XYZ file of C-alpha atoms in Angstrom:
321
model
C 61.219 166.715 70.309
C 63.734 168.925 67.922
C 64.087 168.574 64.339
C 66.367 170.329 61.950
C 65.833 171.541 58.407
C 68.169 172.463 55.791
C 66.878 173.492 52.739
C 68.836 174.288 49.069
C 68.508 176.055 45.869
C 65.148 177.746 45.334
C 64.098 177.940 49.297
C 67.161 180.257 49.685
C 64.796 183.281 50.696
C 64.107 180.694 53.876
C 67.862 180.183 54.697
C 70.162 183.093 53.683
C 73.061 180.434 52.502
C 72.767 176.795 51.826
C 75.547 174.669 53.287
C 75.603 171.786 50.570
C 78.762 171.187 49.238
C 79.432 170.186 45.683
C 80.919 166.871 45.384
C 81.428 165.596 41.792
C 80.032 161.744 41.253
C 82.257 159.010 40.490
C 81.380 157.751 37.034
C 79.276 154.036 37.515
C 82.050 151.370 37.415
C 82.223 149.882 34.154
C 80.469 146.623 33.934
C 82.787 143.611 33.589
C 82.178 139.947 33.152
C 81.711 138.297 36.538
C 84.141 134.938 37.172
C 83.823 132.163 39.819
C 85.822 132.639 42.239
C 87.777 130.204 44.750
C 85.496 128.235 47.060
C 84.488 130.260 50.166
C 83.162 129.613 53.395
C 79.467 129.703 53.331
C 77.271 131.464 55.801
C 73.319 131.060 55.966
C 73.755 129.520 52.537
C 74.564 132.896 50.738
C 76.544 132.955 47.508
C 79.551 135.386 46.904
C 81.195 136.307 43.622
C 83.935 138.801 43.080
C 84.618 140.991 40.282
C 87.126 143.973 39.812
C 85.856 147.277 38.618
C 88.143 150.112 36.936
C 87.274 153.351 37.408
C 89.286 156.526 37.333
C 89.340 158.149 40.449
C 89.606 154.719 42.100
C 91.932 152.285 40.277
C 90.631 149.229 41.383
C 87.305 148.902 43.229
C 86.390 145.428 44.608
C 82.711 144.243 44.001
C 80.934 141.133 45.065
C 77.940 140.039 43.935
C 75.932 138.513 46.849
C 72.676 136.009 47.161
C 71.140 136.337 50.220
C 68.134 134.122 51.122
C 65.402 135.711 52.983
C 63.129 133.692 55.242
C 60.996 132.871 52.825
C 63.594 130.865 50.888
C 63.791 133.166 47.864
C 67.180 134.480 46.681
C 67.795 138.147 47.155
C 70.820 139.190 44.645
C 72.743 142.424 45.733
C 76.449 143.973 44.621
C 78.775 144.612 47.650
C 80.740 147.589 46.877
C 83.352 146.813 49.542
C 86.019 149.604 50.105
C 87.378 147.485 52.890
C 85.304 149.529 56.111
C 83.652 147.180 58.428
C 80.651 149.515 58.100
C 77.966 149.070 55.682
C 75.275 151.013 53.959
C 72.612 149.508 52.511
C 70.574 151.008 49.309
C 67.101 150.150 48.873
C 65.510 150.904 45.633
C 61.594 152.294 45.044
C 58.551 150.811 43.404
C 59.256 148.781 40.089
C 62.837 149.707 39.794
C 66.099 147.877 41.008
C 69.385 147.880 42.613
C 70.802 148.950 38.725
C 68.559 152.277 38.679
C 70.596 155.246 38.245
C 70.180 156.598 41.733
C 71.512 153.466 43.667
C 74.906 152.947 41.659
C 75.375 156.631 41.543
C 75.240 156.735 45.822
C 77.296 153.262 45.757
C 80.106 154.722 43.561
C 79.855 157.972 45.606
C 80.338 156.313 48.883
C 82.792 154.026 47.371
C 85.038 157.428 46.754
C 85.113 158.014 50.390
C 86.382 154.631 51.455
C 82.418 153.737 52.641
C 81.408 149.988 51.693
C 77.674 149.927 50.375
C 75.311 147.028 49.431
C 72.611 147.633 47.021
C 70.212 144.376 46.349
C 66.942 144.057 44.889
C 63.890 143.180 46.935
C 62.255 140.241 46.215
C 60.291 139.760 43.147
C 61.965 142.478 41.456
C 65.287 143.021 39.566
C 67.213 139.745 40.059
C 65.934 138.689 42.883
C 63.440 135.358 42.983
C 59.783 136.094 44.135
C 56.684 137.251 42.859
C 56.310 141.173 42.129
C 53.343 142.421 44.702
C 51.973 145.990 44.543
C 51.887 146.466 48.469
C 54.747 144.326 49.875
C 55.900 146.973 52.828
C 56.448 144.813 55.401
C 57.447 141.624 53.247
C 60.189 143.882 51.899
C 61.216 144.951 55.619
C 61.668 141.375 56.158
C 63.683 141.198 53.219
C 66.110 144.069 54.646
C 66.304 142.103 57.817
C 68.053 139.256 55.941
C 70.548 141.182 55.272
C 71.683 142.984 58.179
C 71.082 139.676 59.649
C 73.797 138.246 56.818
C 76.057 140.973 57.450
C 76.482 140.918 60.911
C 76.753 136.863 60.269
C 79.898 138.088 57.831
C 81.304 140.125 61.141
C 80.349 143.543 59.596
C 78.253 146.479 60.758
C 75.077 148.080 59.106
C 75.451 151.720 59.996
C 73.061 153.171 57.878
C 70.343 152.152 55.545
C 68.457 154.258 53.035
C 65.951 153.951 50.819
C 64.481 156.208 47.865
C 60.627 156.605 47.074
C 59.129 153.263 48.379
C 62.409 152.408 49.685
C 61.950 155.112 51.913
C 59.055 153.619 53.742
C 60.674 150.393 54.025
C 63.790 151.597 55.843
C 61.190 153.291 57.963
C 59.062 150.411 58.732
C 62.168 148.633 59.498
C 63.398 151.103 62.076
C 59.884 151.243 63.681
C 59.764 147.198 63.802
C 63.984 146.186 64.529
C 65.330 149.016 66.517
C 69.049 147.625 65.524
C 70.002 150.462 63.449
C 71.347 153.929 64.576
C 71.078 155.671 61.267
C 68.365 155.969 58.575
C 67.923 157.809 55.367
C 64.124 158.394 53.978
C 64.622 159.815 50.128
C 61.826 161.033 49.140
C 59.237 158.398 50.844
C 55.817 158.762 50.841
C 54.113 159.523 54.350
C 50.311 158.960 53.060
C 50.340 155.503 51.721
C 46.641 156.343 51.105
C 47.668 159.176 48.345
C 48.872 158.484 44.848
C 47.209 155.212 43.775
C 44.195 157.020 41.634
C 47.005 158.061 39.520
C 47.967 154.411 38.635
C 44.452 152.564 39.501
C 42.004 154.755 38.239
C 39.316 156.525 39.700
C 37.067 153.930 41.040
C 40.043 151.874 42.065
C 38.424 150.579 44.799
C 34.783 149.191 43.214
C 37.096 147.582 40.493
C 39.286 145.692 42.331
C 36.326 144.294 44.451
C 34.430 143.877 41.515
C 37.058 141.823 39.860
C 39.558 140.999 42.522
C 42.559 142.610 40.988
C 43.572 145.466 38.196
C 45.972 145.580 35.328
C 47.793 148.514 34.812
C 48.821 148.931 31.549
C 51.344 151.006 29.433
C 50.189 153.227 26.189
C 50.190 150.195 24.315
C 47.749 148.592 26.063
C 50.238 145.879 27.327
C 49.786 144.807 31.113
C 52.881 146.100 33.000
C 51.430 144.249 36.277
C 48.750 142.901 38.249
C 47.874 144.646 41.378
C 45.653 141.946 43.756
C 43.037 143.207 46.018
C 45.114 141.968 49.190
C 48.068 143.474 47.899
C 46.123 146.837 47.703
C 44.808 146.470 51.130
C 48.197 145.900 52.259
C 49.104 149.253 51.027
C 45.814 151.103 52.369
C 46.539 149.377 55.855
C 50.300 150.374 56.052
C 50.316 153.405 58.549
C 53.442 155.449 58.301
C 52.294 157.824 60.826
C 51.844 155.325 63.779
C 54.927 153.387 62.543
C 57.122 156.338 62.448
C 55.607 156.933 66.382
C 57.495 153.661 67.270
C 61.043 154.915 65.908
C 63.243 154.616 69.161
C 64.733 158.461 69.826
C 68.551 156.970 69.314
C 67.595 156.379 65.917
C 68.514 159.197 63.372
C 66.365 159.709 60.881
C 67.388 161.762 57.875
C 64.789 162.963 55.349
C 65.457 164.181 52.045
C 63.072 165.196 48.935
C 63.300 167.196 45.877
C 60.855 170.352 46.042
C 60.035 169.382 42.586
C 58.668 165.946 42.821
C 55.987 165.310 40.670
C 55.384 162.041 42.165
C 55.461 162.556 45.864
C 54.413 165.944 46.928
C 57.403 167.898 49.310
C 54.752 168.079 51.875
C 55.453 164.490 52.773
C 58.646 165.117 54.143
C 57.231 167.788 56.229
C 54.746 165.473 57.830
C 57.725 162.998 58.620
C 59.517 165.970 59.835
C 56.592 166.649 62.660
C 56.315 163.240 63.935
C 59.841 161.316 64.039
C 61.465 161.614 67.048
C 65.022 162.369 66.221
C 64.813 163.750 62.807
C 66.587 166.199 60.318
C 65.154 167.486 56.733
C 66.883 168.766 53.687
C 65.027 169.910 50.504
C 66.521 170.012 47.610
C 65.348 172.876 45.339
C 64.258 171.722 41.890
C 64.830 168.152 42.242
C 61.985 166.133 41.179
C 61.330 162.341 42.163
C 64.453 160.576 40.529
C 66.446 163.737 40.541
C 67.476 163.590 37.164
C 69.217 166.709 37.346
C 70.298 166.346 41.115
C 72.155 163.018 41.479
C 75.432 165.175 42.515
C 73.725 167.105 45.113
C 71.685 164.078 46.448
C 74.935 162.222 46.855
C 76.409 165.538 48.580
C 73.976 165.728 50.743
C 74.056 162.289 51.799
C 77.476 162.089 52.361
C 77.715 164.783 54.611
C 75.310 163.069 56.957
C 76.861 159.701 56.617
C 80.368 161.135 57.217
C 79.447 163.127 60.141
C 77.000 160.277 61.780
C 80.273 157.986 61.565
C 82.648 160.373 63.236
C 80.361 161.386 66.056
C 80.370 157.097 66.254
C 83.784 156.922 66.574
C 84.013 159.552 69.191
C 81.714 157.638 70.920
C 83.596 154.400 70.731
C 86.696 155.871 71.890
C 85.561 158.273 74.864
């Protein structure tokens, strides 16, 4: 098993010269009211509403609000940045986040500039999507992603890359281990060991507390409940084995892990653990980047584009040879 490791910035002592190139991000497309579009033939009862967004780099960009039912009958809401390409990159948000957080629109706009179509959506129970938020839900979110992939297949489009940030990184890896129909997976700051990081949110004695009460309420500094963790949801997380799942990813699936060296939520060591066990894996560490890539959005987009364009070019060569 060969793993390619590329390191940037603060790790320059390991590799004398990083080849990460600089690519300015497009500004997030101006939000405009969505107007009703003429009736269209529906597939699987999906809803599509179109809008036009203006940007200095791309004079006219077509965005579509797409609603896709999951297998539980819940509506998943997303935004398709349609650049006209048949191939689509699907972007998956992290824990307690949404398709509209900073990273997802930034990546969508960077892909848009390169003529690559992307789709960012909310998992059930998050953002605009229907359903109830749950602390675990890893397998269920992988099923949500399955509904998205199947929808676009029905529209004669091809999901060529799935990308997930943080918890979304775990979801795309779990998807690849289960369905084996996506050739390119990007894991941005996913967690390798899901037994870690719980105490910070739920308290030191979380197992005793949840066994006693059946749930734990996570509160903010003002004492207001942010969300509730049920015992079954906690056990869902504790029973999700990323090591075992990653061993089930096919060798012809190319997995690219990106992680920040200064990640304060999920340690960078988790990225190296993924590199040890995934058969076809490349790793890029972005020096100084935190979990949200707060000051490294441009570098994150550049690294992602480098990978995606190389993979799409390789696929084109294979299809024409």
